[in-house]
Each structure stands twice: as C-alpha cells, then as structure tokens.
Tab-separated table of C-alpha atoms in Angstrom:
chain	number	residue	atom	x	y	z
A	1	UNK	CA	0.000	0.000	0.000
A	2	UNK	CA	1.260	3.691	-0.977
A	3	UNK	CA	3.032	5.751	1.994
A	4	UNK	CA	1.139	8.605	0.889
A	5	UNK	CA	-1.867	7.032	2.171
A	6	UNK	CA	-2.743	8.261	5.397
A	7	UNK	CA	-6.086	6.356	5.535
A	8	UNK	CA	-6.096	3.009	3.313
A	9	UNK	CA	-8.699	0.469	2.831
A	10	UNK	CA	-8.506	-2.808	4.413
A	11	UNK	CA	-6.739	-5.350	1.961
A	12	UNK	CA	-9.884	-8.055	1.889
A	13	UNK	CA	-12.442	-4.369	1.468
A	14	UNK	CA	-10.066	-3.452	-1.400
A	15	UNK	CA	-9.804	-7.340	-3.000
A	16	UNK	CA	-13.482	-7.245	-2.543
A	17	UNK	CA	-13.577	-3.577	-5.072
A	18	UNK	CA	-11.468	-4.768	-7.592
A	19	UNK	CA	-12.879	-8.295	-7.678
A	20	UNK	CA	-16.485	-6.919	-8.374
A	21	UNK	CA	-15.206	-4.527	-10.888
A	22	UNK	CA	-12.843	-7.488	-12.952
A	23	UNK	CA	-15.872	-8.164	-15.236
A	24	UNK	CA	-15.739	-4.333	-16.892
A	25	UNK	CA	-16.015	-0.637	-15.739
A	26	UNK	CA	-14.156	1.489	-14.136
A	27	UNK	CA	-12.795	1.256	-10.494
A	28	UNK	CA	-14.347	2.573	-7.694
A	29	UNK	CA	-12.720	6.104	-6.971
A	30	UNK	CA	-11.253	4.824	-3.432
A	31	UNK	CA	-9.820	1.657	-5.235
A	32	UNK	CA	-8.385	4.071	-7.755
A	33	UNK	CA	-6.811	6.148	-5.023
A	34	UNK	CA	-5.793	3.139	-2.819
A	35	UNK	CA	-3.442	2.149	-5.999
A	36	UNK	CA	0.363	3.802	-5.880
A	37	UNK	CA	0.602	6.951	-7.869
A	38	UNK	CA	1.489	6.338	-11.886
A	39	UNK	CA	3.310	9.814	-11.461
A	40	UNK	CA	7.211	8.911	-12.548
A	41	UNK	CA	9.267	10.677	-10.206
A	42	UNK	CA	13.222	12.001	-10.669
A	43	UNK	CA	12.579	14.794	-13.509
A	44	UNK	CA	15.373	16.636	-12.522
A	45	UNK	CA	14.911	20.632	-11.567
A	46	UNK	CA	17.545	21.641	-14.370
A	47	UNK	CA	17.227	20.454	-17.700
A	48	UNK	CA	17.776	22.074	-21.545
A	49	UNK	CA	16.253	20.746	-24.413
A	50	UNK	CA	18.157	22.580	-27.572
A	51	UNK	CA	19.766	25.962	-26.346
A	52	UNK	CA	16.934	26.395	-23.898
A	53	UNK	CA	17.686	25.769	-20.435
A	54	UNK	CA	14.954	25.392	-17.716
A	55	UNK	CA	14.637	25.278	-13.937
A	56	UNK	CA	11.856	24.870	-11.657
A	57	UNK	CA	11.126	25.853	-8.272
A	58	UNK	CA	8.578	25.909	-5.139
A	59	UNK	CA	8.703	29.398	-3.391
A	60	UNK	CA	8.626	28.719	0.278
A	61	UNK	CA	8.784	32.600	1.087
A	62	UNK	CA	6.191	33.454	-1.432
A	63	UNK	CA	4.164	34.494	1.027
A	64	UNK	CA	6.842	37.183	1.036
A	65	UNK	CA	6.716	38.052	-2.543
A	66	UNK	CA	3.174	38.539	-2.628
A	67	UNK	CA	2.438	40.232	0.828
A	68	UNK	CA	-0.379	36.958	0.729
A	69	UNK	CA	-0.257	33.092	0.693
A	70	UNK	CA	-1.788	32.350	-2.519
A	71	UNK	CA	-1.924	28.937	-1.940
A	72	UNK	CA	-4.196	29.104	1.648
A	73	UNK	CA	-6.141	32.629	0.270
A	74	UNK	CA	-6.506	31.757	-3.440
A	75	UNK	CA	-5.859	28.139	-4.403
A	76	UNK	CA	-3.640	28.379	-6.203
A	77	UNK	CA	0.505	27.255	-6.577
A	78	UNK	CA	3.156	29.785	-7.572
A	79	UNK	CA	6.255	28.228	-9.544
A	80	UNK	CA	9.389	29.764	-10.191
A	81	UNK	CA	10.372	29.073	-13.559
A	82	UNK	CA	13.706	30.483	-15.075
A	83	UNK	CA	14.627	30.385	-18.803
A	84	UNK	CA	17.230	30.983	-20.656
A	85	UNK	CA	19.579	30.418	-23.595
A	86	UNK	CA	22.739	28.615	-24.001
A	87	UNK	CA	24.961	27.456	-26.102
A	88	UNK	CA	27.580	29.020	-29.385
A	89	UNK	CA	25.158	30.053	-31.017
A	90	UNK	CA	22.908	31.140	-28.546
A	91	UNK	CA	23.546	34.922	-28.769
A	92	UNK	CA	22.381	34.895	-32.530
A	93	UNK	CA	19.253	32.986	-31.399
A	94	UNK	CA	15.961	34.564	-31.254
A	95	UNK	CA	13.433	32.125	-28.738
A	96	UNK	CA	10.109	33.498	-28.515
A	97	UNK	CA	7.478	32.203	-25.564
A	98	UNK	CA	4.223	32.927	-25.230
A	99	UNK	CA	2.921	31.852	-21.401
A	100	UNK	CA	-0.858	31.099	-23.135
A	101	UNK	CA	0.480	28.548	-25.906
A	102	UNK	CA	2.823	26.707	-23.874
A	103	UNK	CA	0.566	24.293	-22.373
A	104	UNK	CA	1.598	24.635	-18.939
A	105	UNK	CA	0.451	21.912	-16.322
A	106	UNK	CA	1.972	20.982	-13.014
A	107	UNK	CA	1.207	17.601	-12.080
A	108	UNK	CA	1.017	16.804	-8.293
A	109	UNK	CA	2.054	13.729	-6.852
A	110	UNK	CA	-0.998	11.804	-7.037
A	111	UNK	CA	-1.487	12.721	-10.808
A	112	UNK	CA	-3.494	15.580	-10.051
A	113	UNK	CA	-3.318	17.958	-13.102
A	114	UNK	CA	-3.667	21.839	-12.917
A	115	UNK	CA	-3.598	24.196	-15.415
A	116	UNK	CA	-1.810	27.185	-15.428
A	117	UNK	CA	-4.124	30.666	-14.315
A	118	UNK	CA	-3.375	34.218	-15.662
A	119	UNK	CA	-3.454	36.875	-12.905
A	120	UNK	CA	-6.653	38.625	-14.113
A	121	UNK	CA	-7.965	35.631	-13.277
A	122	UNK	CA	-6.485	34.598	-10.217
A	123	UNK	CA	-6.857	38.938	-8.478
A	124	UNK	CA	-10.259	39.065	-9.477
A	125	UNK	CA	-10.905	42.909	-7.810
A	126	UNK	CA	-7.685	42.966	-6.030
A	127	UNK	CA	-5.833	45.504	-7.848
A	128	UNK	CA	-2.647	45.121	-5.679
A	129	UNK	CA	-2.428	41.563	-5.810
A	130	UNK	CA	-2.657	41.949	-9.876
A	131	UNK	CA	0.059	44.694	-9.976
A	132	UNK	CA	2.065	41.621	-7.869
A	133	UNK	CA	1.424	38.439	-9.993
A	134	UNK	CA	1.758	40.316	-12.984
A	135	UNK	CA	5.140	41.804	-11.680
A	136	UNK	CA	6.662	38.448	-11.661
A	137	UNK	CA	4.946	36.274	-14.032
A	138	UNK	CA	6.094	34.920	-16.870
A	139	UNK	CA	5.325	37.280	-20.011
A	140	UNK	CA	5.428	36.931	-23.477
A	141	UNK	CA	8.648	37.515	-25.045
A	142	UNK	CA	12.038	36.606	-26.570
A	143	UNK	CA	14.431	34.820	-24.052
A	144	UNK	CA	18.021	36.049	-22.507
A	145	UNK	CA	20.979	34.472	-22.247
A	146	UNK	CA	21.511	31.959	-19.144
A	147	UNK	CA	23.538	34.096	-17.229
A	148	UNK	CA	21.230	36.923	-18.252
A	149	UNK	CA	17.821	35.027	-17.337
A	150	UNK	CA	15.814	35.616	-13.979
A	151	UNK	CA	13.380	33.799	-11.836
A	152	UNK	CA	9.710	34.557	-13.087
A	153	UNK	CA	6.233	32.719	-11.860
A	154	UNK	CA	4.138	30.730	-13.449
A	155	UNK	CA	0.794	30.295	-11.184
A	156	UNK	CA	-1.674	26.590	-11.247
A	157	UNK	CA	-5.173	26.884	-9.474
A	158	UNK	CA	-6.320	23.977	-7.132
A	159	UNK	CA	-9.000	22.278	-8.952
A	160	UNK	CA	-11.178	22.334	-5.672
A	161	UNK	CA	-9.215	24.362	-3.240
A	162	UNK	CA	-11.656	23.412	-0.011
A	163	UNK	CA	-10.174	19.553	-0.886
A	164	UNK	CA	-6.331	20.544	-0.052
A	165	UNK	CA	-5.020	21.648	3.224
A	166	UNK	CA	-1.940	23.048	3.123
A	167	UNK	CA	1.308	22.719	5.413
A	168	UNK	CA	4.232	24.526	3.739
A	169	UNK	CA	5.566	22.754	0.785
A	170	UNK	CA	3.221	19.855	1.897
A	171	UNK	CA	-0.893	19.715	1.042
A	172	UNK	CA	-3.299	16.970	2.274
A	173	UNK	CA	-5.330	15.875	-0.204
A	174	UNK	CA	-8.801	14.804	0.436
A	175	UNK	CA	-11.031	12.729	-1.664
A	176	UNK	CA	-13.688	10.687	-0.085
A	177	UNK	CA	-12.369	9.019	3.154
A	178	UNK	CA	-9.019	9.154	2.005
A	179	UNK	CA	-6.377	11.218	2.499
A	180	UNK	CA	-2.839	11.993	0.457
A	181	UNK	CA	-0.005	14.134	1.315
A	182	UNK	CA	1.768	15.526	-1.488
A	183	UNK	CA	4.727	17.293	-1.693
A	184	UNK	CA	5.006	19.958	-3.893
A	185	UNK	CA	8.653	19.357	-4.424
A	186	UNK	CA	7.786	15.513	-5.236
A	187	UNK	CA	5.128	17.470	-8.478
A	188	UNK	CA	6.082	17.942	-12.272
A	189	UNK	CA	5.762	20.654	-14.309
A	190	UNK	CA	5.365	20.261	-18.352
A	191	UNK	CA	5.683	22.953	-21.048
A	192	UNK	CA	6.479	23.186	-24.808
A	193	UNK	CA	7.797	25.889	-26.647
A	194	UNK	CA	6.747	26.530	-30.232
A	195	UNK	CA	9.386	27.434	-32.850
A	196	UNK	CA	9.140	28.158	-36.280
A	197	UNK	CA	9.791	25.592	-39.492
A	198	UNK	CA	11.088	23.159	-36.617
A	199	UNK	CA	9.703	20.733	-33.853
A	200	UNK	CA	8.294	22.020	-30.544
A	201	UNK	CA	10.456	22.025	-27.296
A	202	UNK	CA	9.124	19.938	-25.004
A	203	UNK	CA	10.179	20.357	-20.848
A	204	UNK	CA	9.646	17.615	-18.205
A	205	UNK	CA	10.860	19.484	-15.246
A	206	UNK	CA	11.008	17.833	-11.281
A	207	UNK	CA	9.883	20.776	-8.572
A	208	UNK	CA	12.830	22.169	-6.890
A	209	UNK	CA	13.319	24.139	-3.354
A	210	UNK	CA	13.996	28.456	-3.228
C-alpha cells in the first residue's frame, strides 16, 4: 500500500472492489486512489532541451513576494520558472514564448493535473495583488541568455481548493475518506515551446526548493 496514504482500505475491502469490478467498468474512486501513484518521479529541476535551459522551483517565502499566501487565500501554486539560452550560437538565437500557448500543467504527486491561471484571473478585484502576480509572471517575449535570465512565476489553481489543506511545501489531499499528502517538491511541471519551421520544445521538469 502507498506511503502517501494516510487512511487506506482494508486489503480483503479493497480485493473485494477490484474483484467486483474485474468483469468491466471502471474502479471505484477509493480503489483508484488506494493504488500507488502512476506519477514517474526524478525529472530533474535543471534540464535544456536545444539551447533552452529550464529550472523549476517551489517558493517557500512566497508568502513574502506577494504580501499573501496564494496557496491558503486563493488556491492556487506559484512556480518559479527560469529560462534561458545557451549554447555558441545562442547569442544569434531569437526564442520566442508565449505563457498562453505553452501548455503549462503541473502535475502533483498523485497525478493531479492543474492548469496554469493568468493573474486577471487569479486577483479578481484585487488591484494590488494583480500589480504583484503580474510583476513576476512569466510574459510573453524573446528569451536572454543563461547568465542573463531571472526567476519569473508561473501560477496553477487547485481544482477544488476546499479539498487541499496546506502545510508549507506539503498539502493533504482529500477525496472521499481518504487522504494523500503531497509534496510539492515531489510534483512535475510540463511545457512546450513553439518554434518556427522546426519541432516544438518539449520540458519535463522535477519541482525544486527556493
């Protein structure tokens, strides 16, 4: 049975679930759950696919940043993403990204999939917090060099915020009778990056520490 399982069913309850279920259909949702995560783990927090380099990180002080906790007030998960180019030939490069086409998700531990939120969206009437996330977020434009590139955020809403409780990097995740803690630093976060006449990048990137 999964560690992350705080609360698991009993082994004969559970052979009992999947047993009735053999014959077709999908599982139960708590025989689902009571299954280890298919999440692969060990995407490293560094990674370059071409002449773009990538990191990823959890902001434990965000609540510093943003004068709020966005994750406890808002539902939702600030990342700090820094990109950059590198390479010979990466001074004569021109990298374009556009934060609403490059399919950003952050996957949490369990497999739980969130989509990336703009700020409007996320400040509602809150015109200071919008002059904050839009301060650091991630904006359309071409990319500096590595040693050039900064830390911007990239921000993922809770699907059902009232279903997480959150302890620092950790949230409890509650579905049914059952209960998961994730940690954010265990989660993956996916992009691509669209170029012209050539192939899209595509980043698998593991959830560092700032």
């Amino acid at each position: 049975m999964n560690h992350f399982l705080r609360r698991t069913l009993p082994l004969a309850s559970l052979a009992l679930l999947l047993g009735a279920c053999a014959s077709g259909g999908e599982l139960p949702l708590e025989a689902r759950l009571a299954r280890p995560p298919k999440l692969a783990t060990g995407f490293a927090v560094n990674t370059h696919n071409g002449l773009v380099t990538a990191q990823a990180r959890f902001a434990d002080d965000h609540v510093r940043v943003f004068d709020v906790d966005l994750i406890e007030r808002h539902g939702v998960i600030p990342i700090a993403l820094r990109l950059g180019l590198k390479g010979e030939t990466a001074q004569n490069e021109i990298v374009y990204v556009d934060p609403g086409k490059m399919d950003l998700r952050l996957y949490l531990e369990d497999g739980t999939a969130l989509a990336a939120a703009d700020p409007a969206t996320i400040a509602g009437d809150d015109e200071e917090l919008l002059a904050a996330l839009e301060k650091f977020a991630l904006k359309a434009g071409n990319l500096k060099l590595e040693d050039q590139a900064k830390d911007v955020f990239v921000y993922f809403r809770l699907p059902k915020p009232a279903d997480f409780a959150v302890d620092g990097p950790r949230l409890d995740h509650r579905v049914g009778r059952l209960t998961r803690a994730l940690a954010l630093d265990r989660s993956l976060l996916t992009f691509r990056i669209d170029r012209p006449s050539t192939a899209p990048l595509v980043f698998f990137l593991g959830i560092g520490r700032v």
